[in-house]
Coordinates of C-alpha atoms in Angstrom, one line a residue:
M1 CA 78.8 115.8 88.0
N2 CA 76.8 112.3 87.7
T3 CA 79.2 109.8 85.8
T4 CA 76.4 107.6 85.0
N5 CA 72.9 107.6 83.7
G6 CA 69.8 107.1 86.2
G7 CA 69.2 103.4 85.0
A8 CA 65.3 101.9 85.6
V9 CA 66.9 102.3 89.3
G10 CA 67.1 106.0 89.3
I11 CA 70.8 106.7 90.4
N12 CA 70.7 110.2 89.9
R13 CA 72.9 111.6 93.0
P14 CA 75.8 114.3 92.1
Q15 CA 79.1 113.3 92.9
T16 CA 82.0 115.3 94.2
M17 CA 84.8 114.7 91.6
S18 CA 88.6 116.5 92.2
Q19 CA 90.6 117.3 89.1
L20 CA 93.5 116.0 90.8
V21 CA 92.1 112.6 90.1
S22 CA 91.4 111.8 86.8
S23 CA 89.5 108.4 85.3
Q24 CA 92.2 107.5 83.2
S25 CA 95.3 107.5 86.1
L26 CA 92.8 105.6 88.1
M27 CA 92.2 103.3 85.5
Q28 CA 96.2 103.4 84.0
Q29 CA 96.7 102.0 87.8
A30 CA 94.4 99.7 88.2
T31 CA 95.9 97.8 85.4
L32 CA 99.4 97.7 86.7
T33 CA 97.8 96.9 89.9
Y34 CA 95.7 93.7 88.6
S35 CA 99.1 92.7 86.3
N36 CA 101.0 92.5 89.1
L37 CA 98.5 90.6 91.2
L38 CA 98.0 87.9 88.5
G39 CA 101.4 87.3 87.8
K40 CA 101.7 86.2 91.6
E41 CA 98.7 84.6 92.2
A42 CA 99.8 82.4 88.7
R43 CA 103.1 81.9 90.2
Q44 CA 101.6 80.4 93.0
G45 CA 99.2 78.0 91.3
D46 CA 96.4 79.9 92.4
L47 CA 95.4 81.6 89.3
N48 CA 92.4 80.3 87.6
P49 CA 92.8 76.5 89.1
N50 CA 89.4 75.4 87.5
P51 CA 88.9 75.7 84.2
A52 CA 85.2 74.9 84.3
Q53 CA 85.0 77.5 86.8
T54 CA 86.3 80.1 85.4
A55 CA 84.0 79.4 82.5
R56 CA 81.3 80.0 84.3
V57 CA 82.2 83.0 86.1
R58 CA 83.3 84.6 82.7
A59 CA 80.2 83.4 80.8
I60 CA 78.0 85.4 83.5
V61 CA 80.4 88.2 83.4
N62 CA 80.0 88.4 79.6
R63 CA 76.3 88.9 79.5
L64 CA 76.8 91.4 82.6
I65 CA 78.6 93.4 80.3
P66 CA 76.6 94.8 78.1
Q67 CA 74.2 95.6 80.2
T68 CA 76.9 98.5 81.5
A69 CA 76.1 100.7 78.6
V70 CA 72.4 101.5 79.7
F71 CA 74.3 103.5 82.9
R72 CA 77.5 104.6 80.6
P73 CA 78.1 103.6 76.8
D74 CA 81.8 104.3 77.3
A75 CA 82.0 101.4 79.5
L76 CA 81.9 99.2 76.2
S77 CA 85.0 100.1 75.6
W78 CA 87.1 99.2 78.5
K79 CA 89.3 96.4 78.6
W80 CA 87.2 94.1 80.7
E81 CA 89.1 91.2 82.3
V82 CA 88.0 88.6 84.9
N83 CA 89.9 86.4 86.6
V84 CA 89.3 83.5 89.5
I85 CA 91.5 83.6 92.2
R86 CA 91.9 80.4 94.8
S87 CA 91.4 81.9 98.3
P88 CA 89.4 80.9 101.3
E89 CA 88.3 84.4 101.1
V90 CA 84.9 85.3 100.7
N91 CA 85.5 88.6 98.3
A92 CA 85.4 89.4 94.5
W93 CA 85.8 92.9 93.3
C94 CA 86.0 95.3 90.3
M95 CA 88.8 97.6 90.0
P96 CA 88.6 100.7 87.4
G97 CA 88.3 100.1 84.0
G98 CA 86.8 96.7 84.5
K99 CA 89.7 94.6 86.1
I100 CA 87.5 92.2 87.8
A101 CA 88.7 89.3 90.7
I102 CA 86.3 86.7 92.2
Y103 CA 87.8 84.3 94.8
T104 CA 86.7 80.6 95.2
G105 CA 86.1 81.3 98.5
I106 CA 82.7 83.4 97.9
I107 CA 81.8 80.8 95.3
D108 CA 82.7 77.0 97.3
K109 CA 81.7 78.6 100.5
L110 CA 78.7 80.1 99.9
K111 CA 77.6 77.6 97.2
L112 CA 76.6 80.3 94.6
S113 CA 74.2 79.5 91.8
D114 CA 74.8 81.3 88.8
D115 CA 71.8 83.8 89.9
E116 CA 74.1 84.7 92.5
I117 CA 77.3 85.0 91.0
A118 CA 75.4 87.6 88.4
A119 CA 74.4 89.4 91.6
V120 CA 77.6 89.5 93.1
M121 CA 79.8 90.5 89.6
G122 CA 76.9 92.9 88.6
H123 CA 77.6 94.8 92.3
E124 CA 81.3 95.2 91.9
I125 CA 80.8 96.3 88.1
A126 CA 78.4 98.8 89.5
H127 CA 81.0 100.0 91.6
A128 CA 84.0 101.1 88.7
V129 CA 80.8 101.6 86.6
R130 CA 79.7 104.7 88.9
E131 CA 83.5 105.5 89.8
H132 CA 83.3 104.9 93.6
A133 CA 86.7 104.5 93.9
R134 CA 87.5 108.0 91.9
E135 CA 84.8 109.8 94.5
Q136 CA 86.3 108.4 97.5
A137 CA 89.5 109.4 96.4
S138 CA 88.6 112.9 95.1
E139 CA 87.3 113.4 98.7
Q140 CA 90.1 112.5 100.5
S141 CA 92.3 114.3 98.1
L142 CA 90.0 117.4 99.6
L143 CA 90.0 116.6 103.3
Q144 CA 93.7 116.4 102.8
L145 CA 93.3 119.9 101.0
G146 CA 91.4 121.3 103.7
M147 CA 93.7 119.8 106.8
L148 CA 97.0 121.3 105.3
G149 CA 94.9 124.8 104.8
A150 CA 93.8 124.6 108.4
Q151 CA 97.2 123.8 109.8
I152 CA 98.4 126.8 107.7
G153 CA 96.2 128.7 108.6
G154 CA 97.4 128.3 112.4
V155 CA 94.9 125.5 113.6
G156 CA 96.2 122.9 115.9
R157 CA 97.2 119.4 115.2
G158 CA 95.1 118.2 117.7
T159 CA 91.8 119.9 116.2
V160 CA 92.4 118.9 112.9
N161 CA 92.8 115.3 113.8
A162 CA 89.8 115.3 115.5
A163 CA 88.0 116.9 112.7
G164 CA 89.1 114.3 110.5
Q165 CA 87.7 111.7 112.9
L166 CA 84.5 113.0 112.4
Y167 CA 84.6 113.4 108.8
Q168 CA 85.1 109.4 108.8
V169 CA 82.0 109.1 110.7
G170 CA 79.7 111.5 109.7
V171 CA 80.7 112.0 105.6
G172 CA 83.3 109.4 104.9
L173 CA 81.6 106.1 106.1
P174 CA 78.0 107.1 105.3
H175 CA 79.5 107.8 102.0
S176 CA 80.8 104.5 101.2
R177 CA 77.4 102.6 102.8
L178 CA 75.3 105.2 100.2
H179 CA 78.0 103.6 97.7
E180 CA 77.4 100.0 98.7
T181 CA 73.3 101.1 98.3
E182 CA 74.2 102.5 94.8
A183 CA 75.7 99.4 93.5
D184 CA 73.5 97.1 95.1
R185 CA 70.9 99.1 93.1
M186 CA 72.7 99.2 90.0
G187 CA 73.9 95.8 90.2
V188 CA 70.2 94.2 90.4
E189 CA 69.9 95.6 87.3
L190 CA 72.5 95.0 85.8
A191 CA 71.5 90.6 86.3
A192 CA 67.9 91.7 85.4
R193 CA 69.1 93.1 82.3
A194 CA 71.3 90.0 81.1
G195 CA 68.5 87.6 82.2
Y196 CA 69.5 86.7 85.7
D197 CA 67.2 86.6 88.6
P198 CA 67.7 89.9 90.6
R199 CA 65.7 88.3 93.3
A200 CA 68.9 86.4 93.6
A201 CA 70.5 89.1 95.6
I202 CA 68.6 88.4 98.7
G203 CA 69.5 85.1 98.9
L204 CA 72.9 86.1 98.5
W205 CA 72.8 88.2 101.5
Q206 CA 71.0 85.9 103.7
K207 CA 73.7 83.7 103.1
M208 CA 76.7 86.6 103.8
S209 CA 74.7 87.6 106.6
K210 CA 74.9 83.8 108.3
L211 CA 79.0 84.5 108.5
G212 CA 78.9 86.9 111.3
G213 CA 81.2 89.3 112.3
N214 CA 79.3 92.6 111.3
P215 CA 80.3 95.8 113.1
P216 CA 77.5 98.1 113.7
E217 CA 75.8 99.8 111.1
F218 CA 76.7 103.4 111.8
L219 CA 80.9 102.3 112.1
S220 CA 80.6 100.1 109.0
T221 CA 81.2 101.3 105.7
H222 CA 78.7 98.7 104.2
P223 CA 75.0 98.6 105.1
S224 CA 73.6 95.6 107.9
P225 CA 72.7 92.7 106.2
D226 CA 68.6 93.6 107.3
T227 CA 68.8 96.8 105.6
R228 CA 70.8 95.7 103.0
M229 CA 68.1 92.9 102.1
Q230 CA 65.0 95.0 102.8
D231 CA 66.4 97.3 99.9
L232 CA 67.2 94.5 97.4
A233 CA 63.8 93.3 97.8
V234 CA 62.5 96.7 97.1
Y235 CA 64.6 97.4 94.2
S236 CA 64.8 94.1 92.2
E237 CA 61.1 93.8 92.1
R238 CA 61.6 97.1 90.7
V239 CA 63.4 95.1 88.0
M240 CA 61.5 92.4 87.6
P241 CA 60.0 93.5 84.2
L242 CA 63.4 94.0 82.8
Y243 CA 64.6 90.4 84.3
L244 CA 61.1 88.8 82.7
A245 CA 61.5 90.5 79.3
A246 CA 65.4 89.5 78.8
K247 CA 63.9 85.5 79.7
R248 CA 62.0 85.7 76.9

């Protein structure tokens, strides 16, 4: 199946989705987890500590959300939320169903422009729109069923464990890197359609690469910064006409 339309960036890869993992169940779990997290951060005084910063992030996200209809019209009916969490961590995320958080660490340490915040948020929103979390959960559930079946069939535990490790390096991690690439490409299109310069994603990853600490690409769930920037250069140019049209 394919959870999204291809858009201008052409995301048309067939996805593996297990009937054991539904969109609705993941959204319900995400809503509960998000509510609990916000409650914890609020009690600590770390939820939306700077009203002006929160308003800035929400204004950017509110321009991105309508663009999700290009990939999947039903996303417009999600109960989107976006909050800023005070933390030194350089991170942001979007849970299934549109529950978004960005940490002050990524905004302040990288001194993000509005275009760069749009690149971050577009990427994270794309993960949710494309249902990457559900896809990964589906793959894991199918792997576990397969390993259980192998054990029932008499395959030794050591062989099963080795097969699981080979899956992670040979299939699981590459799929995660593929998800990151899809989110990069969809993210620049969302940003461009919302009137944010898609080329800012390249500058964002130039800043990120200076943070260091990257594992070898073949053992990473993320593409290397160089690989990522090369791909973003191609796809940001592809969506430049959308950006120029939105700026008129």
